[in-house]
Tab-separated table of C-alpha atoms in Angstrom:
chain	number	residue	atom	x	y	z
S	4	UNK	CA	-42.064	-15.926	3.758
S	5	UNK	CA	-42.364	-12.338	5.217
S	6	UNK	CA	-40.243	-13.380	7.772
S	7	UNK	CA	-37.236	-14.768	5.118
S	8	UNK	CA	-37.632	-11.326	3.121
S	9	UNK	CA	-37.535	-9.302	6.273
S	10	UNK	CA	-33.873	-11.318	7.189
S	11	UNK	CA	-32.647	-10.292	3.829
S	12	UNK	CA	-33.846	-6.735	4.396
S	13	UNK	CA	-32.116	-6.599	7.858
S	14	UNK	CA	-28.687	-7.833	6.201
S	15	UNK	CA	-28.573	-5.633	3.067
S	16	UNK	CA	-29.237	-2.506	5.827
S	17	UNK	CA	-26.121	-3.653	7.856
S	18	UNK	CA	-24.328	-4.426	4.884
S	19	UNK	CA	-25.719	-1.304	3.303
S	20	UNK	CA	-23.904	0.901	5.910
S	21	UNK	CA	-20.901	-1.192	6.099
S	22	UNK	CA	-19.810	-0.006	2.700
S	23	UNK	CA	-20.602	2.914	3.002
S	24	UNK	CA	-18.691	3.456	6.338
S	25	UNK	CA	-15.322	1.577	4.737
S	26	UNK	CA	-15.484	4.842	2.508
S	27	UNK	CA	-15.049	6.947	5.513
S	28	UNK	CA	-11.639	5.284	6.421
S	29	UNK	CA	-10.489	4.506	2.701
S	30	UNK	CA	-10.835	8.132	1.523
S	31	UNK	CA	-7.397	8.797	3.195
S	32	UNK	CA	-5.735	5.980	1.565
S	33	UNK	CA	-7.393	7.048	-1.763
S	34	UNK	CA	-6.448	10.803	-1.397
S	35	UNK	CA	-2.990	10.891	0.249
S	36	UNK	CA	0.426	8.909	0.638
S	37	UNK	CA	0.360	5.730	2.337
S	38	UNK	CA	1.390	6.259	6.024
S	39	UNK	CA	-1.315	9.312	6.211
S	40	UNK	CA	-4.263	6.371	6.651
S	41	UNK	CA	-2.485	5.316	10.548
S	42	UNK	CA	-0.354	8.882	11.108
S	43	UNK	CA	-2.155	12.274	10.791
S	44	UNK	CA	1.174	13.727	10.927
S	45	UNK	CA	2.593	11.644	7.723
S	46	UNK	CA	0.851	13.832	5.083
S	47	UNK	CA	-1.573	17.313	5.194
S	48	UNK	CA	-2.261	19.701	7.604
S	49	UNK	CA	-2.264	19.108	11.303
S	50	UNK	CA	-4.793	21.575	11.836
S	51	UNK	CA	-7.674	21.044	14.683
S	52	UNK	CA	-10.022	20.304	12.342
S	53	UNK	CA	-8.364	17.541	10.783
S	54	UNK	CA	-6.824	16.191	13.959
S	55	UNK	CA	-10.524	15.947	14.848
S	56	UNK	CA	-11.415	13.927	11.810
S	57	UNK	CA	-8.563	11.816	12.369
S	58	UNK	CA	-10.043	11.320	15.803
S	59	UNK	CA	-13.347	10.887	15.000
S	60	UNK	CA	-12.569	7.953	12.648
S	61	UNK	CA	-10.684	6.150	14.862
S	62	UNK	CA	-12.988	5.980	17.882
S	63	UNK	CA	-16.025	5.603	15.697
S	64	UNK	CA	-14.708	4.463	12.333
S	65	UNK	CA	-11.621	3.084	11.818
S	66	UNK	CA	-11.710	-1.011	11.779
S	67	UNK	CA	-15.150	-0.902	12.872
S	68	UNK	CA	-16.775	-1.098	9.040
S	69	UNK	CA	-14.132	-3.318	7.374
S	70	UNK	CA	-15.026	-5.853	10.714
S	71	UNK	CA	-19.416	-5.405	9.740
S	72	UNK	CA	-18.487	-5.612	6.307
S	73	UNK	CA	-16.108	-9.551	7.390
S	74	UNK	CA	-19.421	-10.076	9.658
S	75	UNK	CA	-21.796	-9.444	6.632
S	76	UNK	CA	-19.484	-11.855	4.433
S	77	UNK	CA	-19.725	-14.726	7.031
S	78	UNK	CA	-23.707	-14.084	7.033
S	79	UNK	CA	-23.884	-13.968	3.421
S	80	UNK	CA	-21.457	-16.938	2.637
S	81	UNK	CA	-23.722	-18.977	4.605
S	82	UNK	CA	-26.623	-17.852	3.558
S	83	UNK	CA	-25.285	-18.878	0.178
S	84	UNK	CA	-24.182	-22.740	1.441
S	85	UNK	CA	-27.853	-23.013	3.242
S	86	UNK	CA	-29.452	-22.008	-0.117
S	87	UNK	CA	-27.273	-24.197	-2.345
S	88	UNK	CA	-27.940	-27.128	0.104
S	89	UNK	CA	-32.336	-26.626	-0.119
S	90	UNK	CA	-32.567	-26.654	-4.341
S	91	UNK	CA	-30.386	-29.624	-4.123
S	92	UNK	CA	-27.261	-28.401	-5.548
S	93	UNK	CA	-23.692	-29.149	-4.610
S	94	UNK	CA	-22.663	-26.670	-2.036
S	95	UNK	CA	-19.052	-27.337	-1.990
S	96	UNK	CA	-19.005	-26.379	-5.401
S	97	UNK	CA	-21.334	-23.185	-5.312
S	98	UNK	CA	-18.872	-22.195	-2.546
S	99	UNK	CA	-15.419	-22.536	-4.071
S	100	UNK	CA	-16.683	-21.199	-7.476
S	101	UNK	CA	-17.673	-18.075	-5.724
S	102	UNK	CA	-14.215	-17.664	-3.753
S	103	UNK	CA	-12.330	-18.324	-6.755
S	104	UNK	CA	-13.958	-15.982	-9.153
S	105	UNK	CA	-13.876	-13.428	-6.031
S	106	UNK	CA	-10.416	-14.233	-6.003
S	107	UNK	CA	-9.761	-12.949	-9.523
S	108	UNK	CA	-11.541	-9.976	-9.000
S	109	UNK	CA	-9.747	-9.123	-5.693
S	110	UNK	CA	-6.175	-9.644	-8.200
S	111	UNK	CA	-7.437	-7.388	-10.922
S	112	UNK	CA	-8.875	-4.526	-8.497
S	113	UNK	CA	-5.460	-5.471	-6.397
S	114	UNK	CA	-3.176	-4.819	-9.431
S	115	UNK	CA	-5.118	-2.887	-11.925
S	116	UNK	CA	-7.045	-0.083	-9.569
S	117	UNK	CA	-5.907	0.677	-6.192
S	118	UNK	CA	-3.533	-1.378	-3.459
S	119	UNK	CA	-6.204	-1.328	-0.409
S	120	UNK	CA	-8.170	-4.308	-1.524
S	121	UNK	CA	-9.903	-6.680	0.958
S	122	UNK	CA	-11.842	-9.010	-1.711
S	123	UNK	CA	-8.238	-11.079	-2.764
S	124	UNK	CA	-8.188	-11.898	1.603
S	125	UNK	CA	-11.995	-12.567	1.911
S	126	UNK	CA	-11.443	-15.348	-0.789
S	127	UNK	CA	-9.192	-17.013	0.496
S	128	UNK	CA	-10.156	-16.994	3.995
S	129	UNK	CA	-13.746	-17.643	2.984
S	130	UNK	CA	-12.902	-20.529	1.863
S	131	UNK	CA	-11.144	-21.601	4.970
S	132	UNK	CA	-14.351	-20.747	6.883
S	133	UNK	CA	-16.568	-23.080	4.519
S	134	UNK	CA	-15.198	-25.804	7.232
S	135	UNK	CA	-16.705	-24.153	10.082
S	136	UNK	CA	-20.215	-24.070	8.358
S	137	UNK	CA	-22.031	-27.162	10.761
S	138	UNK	CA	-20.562	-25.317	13.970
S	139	UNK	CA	-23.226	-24.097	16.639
S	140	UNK	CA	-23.523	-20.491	17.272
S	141	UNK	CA	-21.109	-20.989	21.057
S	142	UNK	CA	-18.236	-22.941	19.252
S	143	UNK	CA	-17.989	-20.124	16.085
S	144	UNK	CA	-17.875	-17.699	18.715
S	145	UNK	CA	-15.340	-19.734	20.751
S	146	UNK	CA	-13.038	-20.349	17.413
S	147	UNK	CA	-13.501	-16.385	17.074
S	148	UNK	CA	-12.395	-15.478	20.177
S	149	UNK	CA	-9.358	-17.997	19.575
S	150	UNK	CA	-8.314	-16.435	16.313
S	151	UNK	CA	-8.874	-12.339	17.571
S	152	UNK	CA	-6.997	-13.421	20.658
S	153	UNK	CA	-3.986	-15.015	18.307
S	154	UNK	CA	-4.282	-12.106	15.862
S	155	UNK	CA	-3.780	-9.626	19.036
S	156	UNK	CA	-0.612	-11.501	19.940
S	157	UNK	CA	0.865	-11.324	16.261
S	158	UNK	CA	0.007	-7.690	15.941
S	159	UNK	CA	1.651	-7.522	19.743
S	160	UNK	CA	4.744	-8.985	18.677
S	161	UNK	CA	5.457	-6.524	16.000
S	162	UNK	CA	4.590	-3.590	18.311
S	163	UNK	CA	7.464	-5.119	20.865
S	164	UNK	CA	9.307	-4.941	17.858
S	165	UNK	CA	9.286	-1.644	16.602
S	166	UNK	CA	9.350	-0.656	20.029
S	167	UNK	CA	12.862	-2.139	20.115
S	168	UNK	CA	14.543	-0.944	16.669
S	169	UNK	CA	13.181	2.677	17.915
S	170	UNK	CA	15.413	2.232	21.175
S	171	UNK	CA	18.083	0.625	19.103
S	172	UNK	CA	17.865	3.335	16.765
S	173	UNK	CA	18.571	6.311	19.331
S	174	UNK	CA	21.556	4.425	20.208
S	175	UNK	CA	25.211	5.010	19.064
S	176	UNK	CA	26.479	2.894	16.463
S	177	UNK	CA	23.205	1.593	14.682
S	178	UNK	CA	23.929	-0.667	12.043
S	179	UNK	CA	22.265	-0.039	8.520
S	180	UNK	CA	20.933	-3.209	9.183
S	181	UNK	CA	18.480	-2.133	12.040
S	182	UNK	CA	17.982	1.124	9.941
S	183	UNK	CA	16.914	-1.183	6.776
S	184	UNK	CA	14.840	-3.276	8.875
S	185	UNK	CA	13.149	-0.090	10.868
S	186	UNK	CA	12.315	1.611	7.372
S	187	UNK	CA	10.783	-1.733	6.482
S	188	UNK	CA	8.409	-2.479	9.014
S	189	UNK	CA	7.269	1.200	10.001
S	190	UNK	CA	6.714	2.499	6.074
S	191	UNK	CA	3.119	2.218	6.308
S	192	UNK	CA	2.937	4.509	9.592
S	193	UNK	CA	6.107	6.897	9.964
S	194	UNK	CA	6.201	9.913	8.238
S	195	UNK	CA	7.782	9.834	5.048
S	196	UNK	CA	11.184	11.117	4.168
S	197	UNK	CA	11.336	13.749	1.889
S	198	UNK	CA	12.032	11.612	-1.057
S	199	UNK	CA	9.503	8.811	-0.409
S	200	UNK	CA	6.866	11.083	-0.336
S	201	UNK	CA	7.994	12.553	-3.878
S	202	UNK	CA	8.227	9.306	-5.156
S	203	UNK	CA	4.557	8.456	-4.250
S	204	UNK	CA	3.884	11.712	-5.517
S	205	UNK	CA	5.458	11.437	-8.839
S	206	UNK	CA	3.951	7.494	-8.950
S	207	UNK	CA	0.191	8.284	-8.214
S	208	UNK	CA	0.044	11.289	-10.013
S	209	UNK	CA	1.841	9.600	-12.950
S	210	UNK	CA	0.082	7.505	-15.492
S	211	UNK	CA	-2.156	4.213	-15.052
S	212	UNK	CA	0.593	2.174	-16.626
S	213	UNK	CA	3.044	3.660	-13.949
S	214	UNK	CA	0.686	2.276	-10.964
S	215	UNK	CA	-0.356	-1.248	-12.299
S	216	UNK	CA	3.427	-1.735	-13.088
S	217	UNK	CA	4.475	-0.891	-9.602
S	218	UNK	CA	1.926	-3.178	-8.104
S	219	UNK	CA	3.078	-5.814	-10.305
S	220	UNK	CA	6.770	-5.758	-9.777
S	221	UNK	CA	7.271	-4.676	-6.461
S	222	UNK	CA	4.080	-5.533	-4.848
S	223	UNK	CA	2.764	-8.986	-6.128
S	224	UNK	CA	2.713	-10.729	-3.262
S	225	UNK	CA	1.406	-7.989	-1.241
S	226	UNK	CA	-1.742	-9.818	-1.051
S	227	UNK	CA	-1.033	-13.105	0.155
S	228	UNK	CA	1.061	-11.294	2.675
S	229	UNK	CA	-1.731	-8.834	3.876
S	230	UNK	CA	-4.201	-11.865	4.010
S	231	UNK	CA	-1.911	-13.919	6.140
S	232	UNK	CA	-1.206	-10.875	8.215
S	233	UNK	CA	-4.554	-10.264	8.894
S	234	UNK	CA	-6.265	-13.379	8.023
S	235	UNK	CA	-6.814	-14.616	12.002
S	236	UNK	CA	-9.117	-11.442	12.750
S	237	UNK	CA	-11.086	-11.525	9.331
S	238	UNK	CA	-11.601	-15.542	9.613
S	239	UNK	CA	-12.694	-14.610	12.787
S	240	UNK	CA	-15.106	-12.007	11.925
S	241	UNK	CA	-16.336	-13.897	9.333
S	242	UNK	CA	-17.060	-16.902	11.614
S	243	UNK	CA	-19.265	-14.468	14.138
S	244	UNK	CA	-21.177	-13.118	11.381
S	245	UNK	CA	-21.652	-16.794	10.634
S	246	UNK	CA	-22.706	-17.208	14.543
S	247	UNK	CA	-25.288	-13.748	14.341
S	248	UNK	CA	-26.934	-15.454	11.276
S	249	UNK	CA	-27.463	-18.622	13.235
S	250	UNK	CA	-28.713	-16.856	16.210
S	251	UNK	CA	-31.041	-14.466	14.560
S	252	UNK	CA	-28.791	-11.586	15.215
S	253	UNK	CA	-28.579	-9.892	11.988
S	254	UNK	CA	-31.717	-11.200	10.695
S	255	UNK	CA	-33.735	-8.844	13.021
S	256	UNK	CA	-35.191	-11.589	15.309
S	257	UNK	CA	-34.050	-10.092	18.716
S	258	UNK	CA	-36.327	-7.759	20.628
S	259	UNK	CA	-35.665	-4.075	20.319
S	260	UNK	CA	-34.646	-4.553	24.188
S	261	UNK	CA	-32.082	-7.095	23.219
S	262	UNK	CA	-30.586	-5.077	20.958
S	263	UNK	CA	-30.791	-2.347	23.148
S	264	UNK	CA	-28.591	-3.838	25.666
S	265	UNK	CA	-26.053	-5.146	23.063
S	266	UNK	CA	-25.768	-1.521	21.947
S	267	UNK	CA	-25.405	-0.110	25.592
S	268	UNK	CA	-23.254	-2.988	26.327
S	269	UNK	CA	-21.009	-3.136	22.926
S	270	UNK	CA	-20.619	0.734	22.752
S	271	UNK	CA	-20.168	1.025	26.987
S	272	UNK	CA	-16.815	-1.133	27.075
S	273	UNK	CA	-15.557	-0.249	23.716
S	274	UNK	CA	-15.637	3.791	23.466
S	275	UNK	CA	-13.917	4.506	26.655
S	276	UNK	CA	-11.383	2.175	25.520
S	277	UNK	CA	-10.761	3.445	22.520
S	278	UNK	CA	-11.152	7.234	24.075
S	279	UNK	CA	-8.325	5.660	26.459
S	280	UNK	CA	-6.089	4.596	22.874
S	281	UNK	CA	-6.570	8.016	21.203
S	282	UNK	CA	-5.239	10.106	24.563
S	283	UNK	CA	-2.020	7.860	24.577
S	284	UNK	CA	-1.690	8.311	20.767
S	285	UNK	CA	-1.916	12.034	21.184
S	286	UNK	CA	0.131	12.141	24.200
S	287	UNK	CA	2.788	10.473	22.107
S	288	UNK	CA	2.633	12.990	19.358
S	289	UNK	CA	1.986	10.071	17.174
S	290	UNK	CA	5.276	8.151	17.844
S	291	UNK	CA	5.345	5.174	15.323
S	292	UNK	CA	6.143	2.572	18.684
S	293	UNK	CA	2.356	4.574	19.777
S	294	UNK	CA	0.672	3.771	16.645
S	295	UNK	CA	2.012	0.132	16.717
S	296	UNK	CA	0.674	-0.583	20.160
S	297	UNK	CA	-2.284	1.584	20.616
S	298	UNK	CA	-4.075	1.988	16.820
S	299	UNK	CA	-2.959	-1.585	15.794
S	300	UNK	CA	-2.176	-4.026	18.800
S	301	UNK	CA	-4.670	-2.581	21.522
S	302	UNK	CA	-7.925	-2.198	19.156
S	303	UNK	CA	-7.798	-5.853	18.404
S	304	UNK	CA	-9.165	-7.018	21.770
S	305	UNK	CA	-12.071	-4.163	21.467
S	306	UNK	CA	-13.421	-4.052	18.299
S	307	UNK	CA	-15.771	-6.705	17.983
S	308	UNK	CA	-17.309	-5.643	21.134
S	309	UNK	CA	-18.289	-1.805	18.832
S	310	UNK	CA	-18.624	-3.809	15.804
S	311	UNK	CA	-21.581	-5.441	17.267
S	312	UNK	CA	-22.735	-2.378	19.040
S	313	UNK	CA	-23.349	-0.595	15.557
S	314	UNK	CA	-24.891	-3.509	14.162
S	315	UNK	CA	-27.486	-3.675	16.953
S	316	UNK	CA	-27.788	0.480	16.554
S	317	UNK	CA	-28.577	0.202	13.129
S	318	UNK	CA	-31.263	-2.500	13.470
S	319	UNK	CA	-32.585	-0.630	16.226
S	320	UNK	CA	-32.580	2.264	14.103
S	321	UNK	CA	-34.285	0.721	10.361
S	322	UNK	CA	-36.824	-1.137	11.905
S	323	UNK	CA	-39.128	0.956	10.084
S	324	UNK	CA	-39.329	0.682	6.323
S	325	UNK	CA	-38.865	4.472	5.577
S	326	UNK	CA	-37.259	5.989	2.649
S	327	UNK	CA	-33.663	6.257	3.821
S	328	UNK	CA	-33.954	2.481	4.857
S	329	UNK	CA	-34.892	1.142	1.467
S	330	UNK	CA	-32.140	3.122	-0.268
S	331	UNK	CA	-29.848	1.680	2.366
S	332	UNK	CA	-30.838	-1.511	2.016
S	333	UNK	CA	-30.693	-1.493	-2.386
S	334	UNK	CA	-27.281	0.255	-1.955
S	335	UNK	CA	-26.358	-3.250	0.692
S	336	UNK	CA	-27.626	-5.648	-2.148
S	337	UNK	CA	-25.138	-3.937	-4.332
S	338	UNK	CA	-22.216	-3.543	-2.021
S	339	UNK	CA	-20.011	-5.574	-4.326
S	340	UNK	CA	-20.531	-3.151	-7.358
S	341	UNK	CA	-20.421	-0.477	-4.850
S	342	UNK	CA	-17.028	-0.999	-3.199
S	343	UNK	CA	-15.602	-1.451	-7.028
S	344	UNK	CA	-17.366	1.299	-8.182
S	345	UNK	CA	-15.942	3.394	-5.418
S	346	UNK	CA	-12.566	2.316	-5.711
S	347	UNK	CA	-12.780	3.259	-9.437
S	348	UNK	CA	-14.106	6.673	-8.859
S	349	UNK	CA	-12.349	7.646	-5.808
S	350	UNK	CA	-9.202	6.732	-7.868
S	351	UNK	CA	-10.351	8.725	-11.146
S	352	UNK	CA	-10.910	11.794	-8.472
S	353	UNK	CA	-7.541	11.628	-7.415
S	354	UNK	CA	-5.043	10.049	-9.258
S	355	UNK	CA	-3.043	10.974	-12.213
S	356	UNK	CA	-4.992	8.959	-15.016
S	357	UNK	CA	-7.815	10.764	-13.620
S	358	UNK	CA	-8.426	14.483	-11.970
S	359	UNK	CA	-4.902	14.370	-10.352
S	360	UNK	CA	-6.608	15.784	-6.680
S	361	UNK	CA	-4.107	13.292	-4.827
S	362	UNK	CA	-2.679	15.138	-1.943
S	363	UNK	CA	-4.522	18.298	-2.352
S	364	UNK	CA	-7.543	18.021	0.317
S	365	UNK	CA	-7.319	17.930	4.170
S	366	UNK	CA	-8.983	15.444	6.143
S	367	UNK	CA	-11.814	17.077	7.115
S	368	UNK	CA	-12.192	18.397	3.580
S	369	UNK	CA	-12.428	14.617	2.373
S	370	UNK	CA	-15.175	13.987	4.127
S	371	UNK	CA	-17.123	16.548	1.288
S	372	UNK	CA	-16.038	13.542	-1.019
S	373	UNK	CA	-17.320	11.121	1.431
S	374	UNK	CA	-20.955	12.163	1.744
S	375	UNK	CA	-21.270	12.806	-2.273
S	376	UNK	CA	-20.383	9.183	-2.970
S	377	UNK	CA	-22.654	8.219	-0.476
S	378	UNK	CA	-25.618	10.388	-2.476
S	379	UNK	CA	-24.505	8.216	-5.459
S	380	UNK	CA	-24.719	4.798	-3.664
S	381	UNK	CA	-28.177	5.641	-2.266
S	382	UNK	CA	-29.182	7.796	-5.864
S	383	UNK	CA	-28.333	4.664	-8.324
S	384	UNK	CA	-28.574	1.320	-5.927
S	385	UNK	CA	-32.362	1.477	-5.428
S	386	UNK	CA	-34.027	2.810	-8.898
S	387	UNK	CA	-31.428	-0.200	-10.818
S	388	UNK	CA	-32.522	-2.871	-8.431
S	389	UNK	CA	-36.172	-1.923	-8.748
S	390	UNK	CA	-35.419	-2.878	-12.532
S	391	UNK	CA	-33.117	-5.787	-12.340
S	392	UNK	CA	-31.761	-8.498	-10.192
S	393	UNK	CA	-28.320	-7.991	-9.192
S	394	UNK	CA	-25.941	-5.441	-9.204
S	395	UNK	CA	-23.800	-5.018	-12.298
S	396	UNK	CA	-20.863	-6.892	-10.842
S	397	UNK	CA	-23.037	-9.208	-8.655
S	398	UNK	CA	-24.409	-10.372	-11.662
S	399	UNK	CA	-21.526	-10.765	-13.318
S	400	UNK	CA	-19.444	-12.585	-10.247
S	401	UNK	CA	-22.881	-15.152	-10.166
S	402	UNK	CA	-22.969	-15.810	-13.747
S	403	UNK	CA	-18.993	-16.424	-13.765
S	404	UNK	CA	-19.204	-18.543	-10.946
S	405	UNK	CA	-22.151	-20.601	-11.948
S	406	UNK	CA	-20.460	-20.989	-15.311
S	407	UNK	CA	-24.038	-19.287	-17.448
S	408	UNK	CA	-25.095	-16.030	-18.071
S	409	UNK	CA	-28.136	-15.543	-14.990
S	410	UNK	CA	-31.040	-13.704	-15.565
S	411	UNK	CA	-30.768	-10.086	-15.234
S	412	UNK	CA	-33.764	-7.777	-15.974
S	413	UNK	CA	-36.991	-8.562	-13.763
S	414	UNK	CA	-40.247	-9.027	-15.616
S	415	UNK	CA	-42.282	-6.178	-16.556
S	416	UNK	CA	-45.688	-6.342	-14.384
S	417	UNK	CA	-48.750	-6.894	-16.351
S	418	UNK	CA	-50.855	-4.270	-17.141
S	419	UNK	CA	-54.265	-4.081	-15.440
């Protein structure tokens, strides 16, 4: 039994710092126009100190915490399946329920609070993963390395593309077509003309009503799209955090010298790499053809190599139950009511139905924001779980999908 509680503790620390580290990338979505998140020169200053933040995230950041957080899903999911299966309950059914009441709240966070959600895609891909449940650690791993490999070539293909409207572009008679169709494809990572960027402006900064309509009517199948788009990678991640889980992995059961060498290992190949990435981007001056290749194609191939570096670090690093590890580990076991509770506040800092900040801070300055909403994660996860079960919104995504209201406050100890 020790054993089983210290697996759960070892997941809700990974999964713990996962959410909090998807902040660190997010932010810039949250607090400036669109094509800021892959172009430092799209929005803000272009001072060094926010060049340095933008490089800091993308060696260290970038990628690396949405793939722990897919790994942590996998884990979880199957946890979930494994659990369902020993009380004697239907785990097909446990399963779908959860994905499809997930599903609903990845719409209404999708449509109602802010564009950058990831729950509508882990849904549906989670429930394409249910079929790889039986699979031994080797063949997860091999269907992983299938599905990064096929996501690198579809990310590839639309690098060689951009690549070519640029080159069509700087020649003489371009058609409005290959102008339409370069303005398309490159939105989320050229810099903005003039007018787009008042438009986003004038949209974020406007009322609530003005967002949720625009993600209605000109967005709606935004999500479907992204999850298609990206759906290869995340299945895969999901399907190695699947494999870790079987393997002991993220439970903690590898020696400190295993993990050791997976962190040497993971970090050895993948920071030079990416060191490697950011010098062509700069050397570019963050051309759009750079970003496509370099920030979106290249990383593919790398990241789950850091991704399981960081995992293995902070194992290494939590093996002790200290303070910092606990709150950690309470704000992990809450990471679903932390993620919407983020994307509710962030949104409330800086958008018009809130504090209006949106486009006022600098990169580095964002990272201010950053560390306070990781004080509030840490300050409210630990003292609410020492009182009740789940999180707010984990209790209310297990009560929906189990069709009952579950049991929520934890019995009061007797007194002596």
């Amino acid at each position: 039994m020790a054993q089983s509680t210290e697996r759960y503790r070892t997941l809700d620390i990974v999964r713990g710092v996962a959410v909090m580290g998807i902040l660190a990338m997010n932010i810039v979505a949250f607090a400036m126009p669109q094509a800021a998140y892959f172009n430092p020169t799209a929005f803000g200053s272009q001072a060094s100190i926010d060049l340095a933040a933008y490089a800091f995230n993308f060696v260290l950041i970038d990628g690396k915490m949405r793939g722990l957080f897919s790994f942590l899903f996998g884990a979880s999911m199957l946890l979930v399946i494994q659990k369902a299966e020993a009380k004697g309950e239907h785990p097909a059914s446990v399963h779908f329920r959860r994905q499809l009441v997930l599903l609903l709240f990845g719409a209404l966070h999708f449509y109602l609070i802010w564009y950058g959600d990831i729950l509508f895609g882990y849904a549906l891909i989670g429930m394409v993963a249910w079929f790889f449940r039986d699979k031994a650690p080797k063949a997860l791993i091999a269907w992983a390395v299938v599905l990064v490999l096929l996501q690198f070539a579809i990310f590839s293909g639309m690098a060689v593309s951009v690549k070519g409207l640029a080159e069509a572009l700087g020649q003489p008679g371009v058609t409005p077509d290959t102008i339409r169709q370069w303005n398309e494809m490159t939105a989320f990572a050229r810099v903005p003309t003039a007018a787009e960027l008042q438009e986003q402006l004038e949209l974020v900064l406007g009322p609530w009503t003005g967002v949720a309509h625009n993600q209605l009517t000109k967005h709606g199948f935004d999500p479907l799209i992204v999850s298609v788009m990206f759906g290869p990678e995340t299945l895969g991640y999901m399907l190695l955090g699947m494999a870790a889980l079987k393997s002991g992995y993220l439970t903690g059961q590898w020696t400190d010298e295993q993990y050791r060498r997976a962190a040497i290992r993971g970090f050895g190949i993948s920071i030079p790499f990416y060191l490697l990435l950011l010098w062509l981007i700069f050397r570019s001056q963050f051309s759009v053809p750079a970003l496509f290749a370099y920030s979106i194609a290249a990383t593919v191939l790398i990241r789950p190599f850091m991704i399981a570096a960081v995992a293995a670090t902070v194992i290494l690093l939590t093996r002790k139950d200290g303070w910092l590890a606990r709150r950690i580990s309470a704000a992990g076991r809450a990471a679903f009511t932390n993620y919407l509770g983020t994307s509710i506040l962030m949104t409330g800092l800086f958008y018009g139905w809130g504090l209006g900040l949106f486009g006022s801070m600098g990169r580095a300055e964002l990272w201010l924001v950053v560390i306070a909403m990781w004080a509030v994660m840490l300050a409210w996860s630990k003292p609410w779980l020492d009182r009740f079960h789940y999180g707010p919104l984990e209790w209310l995504w297990r009560s929906l999908s189990r069709g009952e209201l579950q049991p929520m406050r934890k019995a009061l100890p007797l007194a002596a």
